[in-house]
C-alpha atoms as one frame of an Amber mdcrd trajectory, in Angstrom:
protein
  39.142  51.903 -34.689  39.285  49.041 -32.212  40.221  45.615 -33.571  40.131
  42.098 -32.169  43.649  42.710 -30.852  42.317  45.224 -28.319  40.152  42.579
 -26.688  42.858  39.909 -26.413  44.222  39.083 -22.959  47.891  39.701 -22.244
  49.584  36.309 -22.050  52.439  37.192 -19.680  54.478  34.133 -20.628  57.711
  33.245 -18.893  60.818  33.438 -21.069  60.936  29.619 -21.235  57.262  29.427
 -22.253  57.711  32.108 -24.904  60.795  30.390 -26.317  59.025  27.025 -26.397
  56.042  28.517 -28.226  58.322  30.257 -30.745  60.563  27.268 -31.406  57.596
  24.935 -31.834  56.660  27.065 -34.850  59.995  26.698 -36.661  59.937  25.823
 -40.336  62.699  23.979 -42.177  63.909  25.826 -45.261  65.047  24.109 -48.451
  68.704  23.109 -48.716  71.404  23.949 -51.207  74.959  22.777 -51.862  77.416
  25.539 -50.972  81.235  25.707 -51.320  82.942  24.789 -48.061  84.549  28.211
 -47.614  81.107  29.884 -47.700  79.503  27.701 -45.005  80.372  29.571 -41.809
  77.247  30.083 -39.629  75.198  28.012 -42.073  73.105  25.069 -40.781  73.777
  21.545 -42.014  70.885  20.015 -43.946  72.152  16.421 -43.629  74.222  14.282
 -41.299  77.933  14.141 -42.162  79.947  10.923 -41.989  83.692  10.283 -42.152
  84.810   9.253 -45.627  88.185   7.919 -44.474  89.937   6.712 -41.340  92.175
   9.460 -39.922  94.973   9.274 -39.178  95.291   6.274 -41.491  98.118   4.768
 -39.437  99.811   4.980 -36.038 101.979   8.091 -36.023 104.465   9.847 -33.791
 103.343  12.572 -31.395 106.937  13.816 -31.008 110.182  14.454 -32.840 112.487
  11.702 -31.634 113.169   8.013 -32.179 110.876   5.068 -32.843 111.997   2.250
 -30.539 111.051  -1.102 -29.050 109.929  -0.809 -25.451 111.630  -4.065 -24.439
 115.059  -2.755 -25.559 114.888   0.117 -23.063 113.603  -1.514 -19.881 115.561
   0.028 -16.997 117.197   2.768 -19.109 117.910   5.997 -17.200 120.379   8.834
 -17.107 122.835   6.870 -14.915 122.608   3.742 -17.086 121.554   4.685 -20.638
 121.052   2.253 -23.519 122.725   2.588 -26.927 120.634   1.777 -30.015 121.645
   1.542 -33.666 119.843   4.055 -35.890 118.815   2.384 -39.163 116.881   5.173
 -40.880 114.625   8.207 -40.730 110.905   8.730 -41.266 109.494  12.177 -42.011
 105.898  13.370 -41.883 104.397  12.419 -45.220 107.011   9.705 -45.652 106.757
   5.933 -45.588 107.965   3.632 -42.814 110.193   1.189 -44.723 111.520  -1.933
 -43.080 110.909  -3.494 -39.690 112.586  -2.383 -36.489 114.680  -5.190 -34.979
 116.258  -5.800 -31.598 118.545  -2.982 -30.497 117.493  -0.716 -33.360 115.832
   2.720 -33.626 114.615   5.045 -36.356 114.658   8.811 -36.351 111.029   9.946
 -36.585 109.290  13.306 -36.985 105.974  14.429 -35.516 103.133  12.994 -37.601
 105.297  10.433 -39.363 104.042   6.812 -39.519 105.462   4.499 -36.851 107.517
   1.682 -38.428 106.658  -1.966 -38.029 108.224  -3.450 -34.921 108.276  -0.174
 -32.974 105.941   0.216 -30.023 107.091   3.518 -28.473 108.629   6.872 -29.334
 111.406   8.520 -27.322 111.628  12.320 -27.438 114.824  13.669 -28.936 115.320
  15.591 -25.658 115.703  12.245 -23.823 118.615  11.188 -26.041 122.019  12.497
 -27.124 120.574  13.000 -30.645 123.557  11.042 -32.060 125.755  13.952 -31.092
 128.932  11.917 -30.498 128.446   9.008 -32.904 126.176   9.371 -35.941 124.144
   6.216 -36.385 124.131   5.479 -32.665 121.729   7.086 -30.218 122.085   7.077
 -26.445 118.658   6.792 -24.750 118.270   7.895 -21.119 114.628   6.896 -20.417
 112.521   3.745 -20.374 109.288   4.564 -22.244 106.027   2.804 -21.519 104.488
   0.756 -24.346 102.717   3.037 -26.877 104.355   6.118 -25.351 103.931   9.152
 -27.645 102.239   7.117 -30.381  98.932   8.441 -31.732  96.833   5.490 -32.883
  95.390   5.287 -36.369  91.699   6.223 -36.421  92.013   8.401 -33.324  90.437
  11.386 -35.123  87.743   9.526 -37.067  86.822   6.110 -38.452  85.410   5.703
 -41.947  81.609   5.693 -41.762  81.510   7.339 -38.312  78.900  10.101 -37.852
  80.720  13.385 -37.293  78.041  16.096 -37.423  74.260  16.005 -37.208  71.771
  17.763 -39.461  70.945  21.203 -38.068  74.443  21.827 -36.717  75.451  25.485
 -37.052  78.864  25.511 -38.703  81.737  27.379 -37.071  85.483  27.254 -37.797
  85.942  23.922 -36.004  83.163  22.252 -37.977  84.545  23.689 -41.225  87.893
  22.022 -40.490  86.135  18.742 -39.732  84.244  18.928 -43.030  87.508  19.579
 -44.860  88.844  16.359 -43.318  86.014  14.483 -45.065  87.017  15.894 -48.452
  83.871  18.005 -48.694  84.177  20.517 -51.545  80.501  21.473 -51.274  78.258
  21.103 -48.235  74.453  20.629 -48.061  73.154  23.486 -45.909  69.764  25.069
 -45.394  68.945  28.222 -47.292  69.699  31.348 -45.277  66.494  32.902 -43.886
  65.591  36.276 -45.366  64.640  38.565 -42.483  62.823  41.851 -43.075  63.640
  44.499 -40.436  61.160  47.310 -39.880  61.214  50.175 -37.378  58.197  52.256
 -36.423  57.678  55.788 -35.114  57.360  59.429 -36.126  59.958  60.355 -33.524
  62.925  58.515 -35.095  65.227  59.796 -37.807  67.386  57.695 -40.168  71.103
  58.387 -40.503  70.426  60.458 -43.623  68.422  62.882 -41.444  70.774  63.061
 -38.476  70.570  66.855 -38.625  67.087  66.475 -37.073  68.666  64.713 -34.111
  71.227  67.470 -33.675  68.510  70.118 -33.757  66.446  68.280 -31.124  63.587
  67.381 -33.476  64.062  63.579 -33.416  65.947  60.691 -31.859  68.367  58.537
 -33.890  67.077  55.348 -35.487  69.382  52.724 -33.972  67.139  49.645 -33.883
  67.281  48.777 -37.586  71.114  48.882 -37.806  71.377  46.901 -34.568  68.797
  44.303 -35.585  70.135  43.989 -39.140  73.604  43.332 -37.741  72.112  40.803
 -35.312  70.316  39.077 -38.180  73.599  38.833 -40.093  75.391  37.419 -37.050
  72.698  34.732 -36.850  73.627  33.596 -40.359  70.605  35.192 -42.025  70.103
  37.802 -44.755  68.792  41.150 -43.422  66.295  43.067 -45.543  66.056  46.589
 -44.066  62.669  48.137 -44.857  63.279  51.593 -43.398  60.916  53.367 -41.024
  57.144  52.967 -40.924  55.572  56.190 -39.724  52.660  56.311 -37.279  49.869
  55.850 -39.810  48.285  52.694 -41.235  49.202  53.504 -44.857  52.924  53.663
 -44.092  52.845  50.432 -42.109  50.917  48.570 -44.805  53.319  49.835 -47.496
  56.335  48.535 -45.564  54.705  45.191 -44.802  53.813  44.769 -48.485  57.465
  45.410 -49.299  58.450  42.553 -46.970  56.076  40.301 -48.892  57.427  41.497
 -52.258  61.008  40.785 -51.147  60.042  37.220 -50.219  60.993  37.646 -46.581
  60.836  34.474 -44.500  60.476  36.425 -41.238  59.440  39.980 -40.333  61.027
  41.633 -37.291  59.448  44.915 -36.228  60.474  47.304 -33.465  58.290  49.965
 -31.906  54.523  50.312 -31.755  54.415  47.189 -29.628  52.439  48.413 -26.628
  48.945  49.819 -26.074  49.409  53.543 -26.697  47.045  55.437 -28.965  49.682
  55.563 -31.697  51.005  52.009 -31.220  49.449  50.822 -34.465  51.480  47.841
 -35.601  49.312  45.052 -34.205  46.095  46.854 -35.036  47.125  47.309 -38.664
  48.414  43.739 -38.944  45.179  42.481 -37.439  43.388  43.939 -40.439  45.802
  42.009 -42.676  44.753  38.662 -41.195  47.523  38.499 -38.601  47.225  35.550
 -36.179  48.673  36.414 -32.778  50.409  33.581 -30.937  51.188  35.486 -27.738
  51.734  38.990 -26.390  53.791  40.055 -23.365  56.600  38.174 -21.685  57.732
  38.279 -18.068  61.087  39.958 -18.747  62.627  43.384 -18.342  63.694  44.950
 -20.553  61.404  43.576 -23.223  57.942  43.028 -21.696  55.681  44.085 -24.623
  56.936  41.458 -27.090  54.563  39.688 -29.459  54.825  36.795 -31.890  52.431
  35.650 -34.569  51.898  34.906 -38.254  50.939  37.044 -41.232  49.278  35.288
 -44.203  50.997  35.569 -47.573  49.568  35.382 -51.080  50.962  31.856 -51.333
  52.866  29.431 -49.124  52.975  29.245 -45.331  52.316  32.408 -43.290  55.220
  34.673 -42.381  56.364  34.662 -38.730  56.324  38.179 -37.255  58.246  39.281
 -34.161  56.926  42.481 -32.605  59.821  43.843 -30.548  59.613  46.870 -28.240
  60.925  50.176 -29.548  63.322  50.884 -26.700  66.790  50.036 -28.119  67.850
  47.992 -25.084  64.539  46.102 -25.055  64.691  45.508 -28.786  68.231  44.137
 -28.609  67.593  41.891 -25.598  64.358  40.398 -26.921  65.993  39.667 -30.266
  68.880  37.804 -28.643  66.683  35.903 -26.179  63.761  34.902 -28.400  64.217
  35.845 -32.057  67.760  34.614 -32.653  67.078  31.045 -31.411  64.202  30.859
 -33.919  66.393  32.064 -36.784
């Protein structure tokens, strides 16, 4: 039976036009507070600000000696300068006392720079007190602030570090840890129903049909489910809808029952006699946004919305059945939406 879908023109959108249309339909899901270690590939629900100034003080970028620049003007290998070593500062330690004229302090990478010091000399540019403990021979003349990392270089308290909507990777997780975040406000992960269509495909449990030449392997659902997971979403595999309206309706109802936020279908996307997906969905109140994109592989792609019993309608991506087309269209147009 012909439906209103059969009379619709083919939109033939460019990839940019299709992406713009899809992204303009994005919905924002509710947020939840999640432990930091579980936030990879999640999307921030709120802006994040620095809760402390880091590093909290000037610190050494090298293992060496904290010195006063003016004591070493003109120092070089041929005419080194001898300084008196008055102490040592380790990373995590405290810089006690003030450095005076002709004095130095042993200092480790990350240790706070003592008062009075305005440069750090690498241990490689000294004799490391080899001949006389407590006296260091310096063979270079460092510039002011040489090898000193200023306090607040990483972040200043109150500074905006990450914006809402940021997808969190390992680097962002480390940054959040530096704010003391034990839990992070992130958006709920979209639940994505994945449905394949066709009498000709066999699931892994029926691979014997492939070996006997009766069917082709069902690869779209595993590929798309993995792609959904890589996009930070929860895949809901629905199995295979066979080429009859009853099977398609049963699978679509299952997507509704599982509270899917998005339905991604593959196969049945074109105009063949047995390409039933859009025709069946049309009878379910499906509102088509567009059909056909100027891209190969992946031309017969559609996007629209299926009404639910309550709440906003469910976005539906109709991907081609060819595995290469299905994969490419997902990455180009479906993943950005998710």
